[in-house]
Amino acid sequence: MSRGLFKIRACCRSSAPFGLVMLLASCQTLPPDPPREDPMAKAPPVEQGLDAAGLSSLLIAELAGQRGDYGRASRGYLAGAERYGAASLAERAALAARFSDDPSLVEEAAQRWQRLAPDDTDPTRLLADIAVQQGDWDTALAHQLAIIEQAQAGEEGARSLVPFIESAVEAGAPPAPLLERLRDHSASPATRHDVELATALMESANGLNEAARQRLTRLAEAAPRLPGLWRIRAAVALEAGQPQHAVAMARRGLTYLPGDPRLVLLQAQAEIRQGNIQAAEASTDALLEDHGDNPDLRQALAQLYLEEGHTAPARRLLLPLAGRDTTPASVFLMLGSIAERQGEIDNALLYYRQVPEGEDFLTARASAARMLFDNDRAQDARTFLRVERLRHPREAPGLFSLEVELLASQGSTAQAEALLDQAIEAHPDSTQLRYQRAMRAARQGKLEIMESDLRRLLDQQPDNANALNALGYTLADHDIEERLDEARQLIERAHQLSPNDPAILDSMGWVRYRQGDPEAALPWLERAWQGMKDQEVAAHLIEVLWRLDRRERARDLLEQARQRFASHPRIDELLQRLPELAP
């Protein structure tokens, strides 16, 4: 499992269609965390039914909230809610808990609030948010279905399930359980069409395009003005590889919603997919004209063309941005990528070098250096990175780290290690470089070097959860019996600092398994797998399930992992140790 601090981000951080949806429409998303100013200002008042003990408890909770001790405040309100059966106190507990950095407390307060106010949709919304944050999309969907059925007449926004399903698909939620829940749901007459539309969307996500098409056709006959219907029909057709049909659906939708930007966008996507670039450009030009030639929109539209391999219209969209005084760094990244695709290596290098220090700096240098390596210009790549270290001394550790990774990927292990040693000598306080060397040493079984670097790092940053976890996990993974207690202490300290990090949750389970307690290990590993679909976490969970004689689940997870991960060395190693796992 990769536990490194340094990670080169992909040039395109999100798919263009999703980014465009965010730009072109006010899509329903999960509610943001409440602002930090006066979180209890809108909480319901505590009005009646207090005895002396209850009043004292609530006063303590109020004072704790005013001092910023939201965890104590929430627990005080929860105690009051339990004592008096008061939903208003449970609501106050939930509001306070959201500032406590304790997810379990938020969930407990929301569940209490829901039990005391079963007809109120607000606690259900909060529970849905919590489930999404935990990656439990099935539970979140159950809550969303309850919300739309609870919604009062006229609350059309509350009834819309489609934005939630679109968010789930975009986030990579497992589609099969969600589709099963939607198909099993008995919708009321008021919500039936919305649930049907969401079901069609999820059928498409499951690859059941014909079932989705048939469901959407029936919906079009029954409710042709259903919000989102024609947009989803176009999107499903596009997903099914039917761009001509997608164009027809988008145009039909535009008869009901003239100028709707999402329908115009889908029409443009479908035209691009068919290679009708002139028609697509007419649609994208219309979007730019209607939306004030927004730079972000230009970039997102350019990405649509790039995804289909049409670099010329993408470049035409981007070039007007390149001459501005405040050109976004991402424009240079995209222009560099276009030049690289067209074989203009030196031109691409010029674009990449124009990305200033900041968020995209290392991404640009990584793209440039990798491009040079891939074109058999390794020496030019190294010279480029050396010059960049001189030009940008603050970025030198990251540039060193990048060159080390590139050398290692080319099989130049000795050069990579020598350069890393040189970099640490030049930047002895760089936690990034020390962590990188420690992780390389751990993979090579050089535990003394690994521990020395991590101890040095922890001397500088004693609350570095990644370093604590890396050291504890490595000691546990190598099953050094006399040091397992020490490993557990390190991992538990990391967990205190970062309680929801899936890598740390995995370590919490794995060290318990190494200590001979698979029962205690299991819930930690289940939570880790829920939060991070990593092949090493899967291997740990499979092994623990097998040892607990839960063999059917272990084999099911084994098959999932083989299908999910193109490369799964930890799964292969597990099968070598436990050949009986193989079906």
PDB file of C-alpha atoms in Angstrom, residues 311 315 335-352 371-372 375 377:
ATOM      1  CA  THR A 311      -6.542  18.663 -30.324  1.00  0.00           C
ATOM      2  CA  ARG A 315      -6.110  24.474 -28.765  1.00  0.00           C
ATOM      3  CA  LEU A 335      -1.511  23.435 -23.965  1.00  0.00           C
ATOM      4  CA  GLY A 336       1.609  21.512 -23.024  1.00  0.00           C
ATOM      5  CA  SER A 337      -0.342  18.268 -23.196  1.00  0.00           C
ATOM      6  CA  ILE A 338      -1.716  19.197 -26.643  1.00  0.00           C
ATOM      7  CA  ALA A 339       1.727  20.063 -27.980  1.00  0.00           C
ATOM      8  CA  GLU A 340       3.071  16.804 -26.553  1.00  0.00           C
ATOM      9  CA  ARG A 341       0.305  14.791 -28.286  1.00  0.00           C
ATOM     10  CA  GLN A 342       1.192  16.475 -31.552  1.00  0.00           C
ATOM     11  CA  GLY A 343       4.846  15.560 -31.143  1.00  0.00           C
ATOM     12  CA  GLU A 344       5.963  19.153 -30.499  1.00  0.00           C
ATOM     13  CA  ILE A 345       8.245  18.230 -27.604  1.00  0.00           C
ATOM     14  CA  ASP A 346      10.166  21.503 -27.290  1.00  0.00           C
ATOM     15  CA  ASN A 347       6.977  23.552 -27.643  1.00  0.00           C
ATOM     16  CA  ALA A 348       5.332  21.453 -24.924  1.00  0.00           C
ATOM     17  CA  LEU A 349       8.365  22.017 -22.718  1.00  0.00           C
ATOM     18  CA  LEU A 350       7.936  25.790 -23.070  1.00  0.00           C
ATOM     19  CA  TYR A 351       4.304  25.580 -21.969  1.00  0.00           C
ATOM     20  CA  TYR A 352       5.088  23.339 -18.989  1.00  0.00           C
ATOM     21  CA  MET A 371       7.796  13.432 -21.681  1.00  0.00           C
ATOM     22  CA  LEU A 372      11.557  13.788 -22.149  1.00  0.00           C
ATOM     23  CA  ASN A 375      11.237  10.327 -25.918  1.00  0.00           C
ATOM     24  CA  ARG A 377      15.944  12.186 -23.774  1.00  0.00           C
TER      25      ARG A 377
END
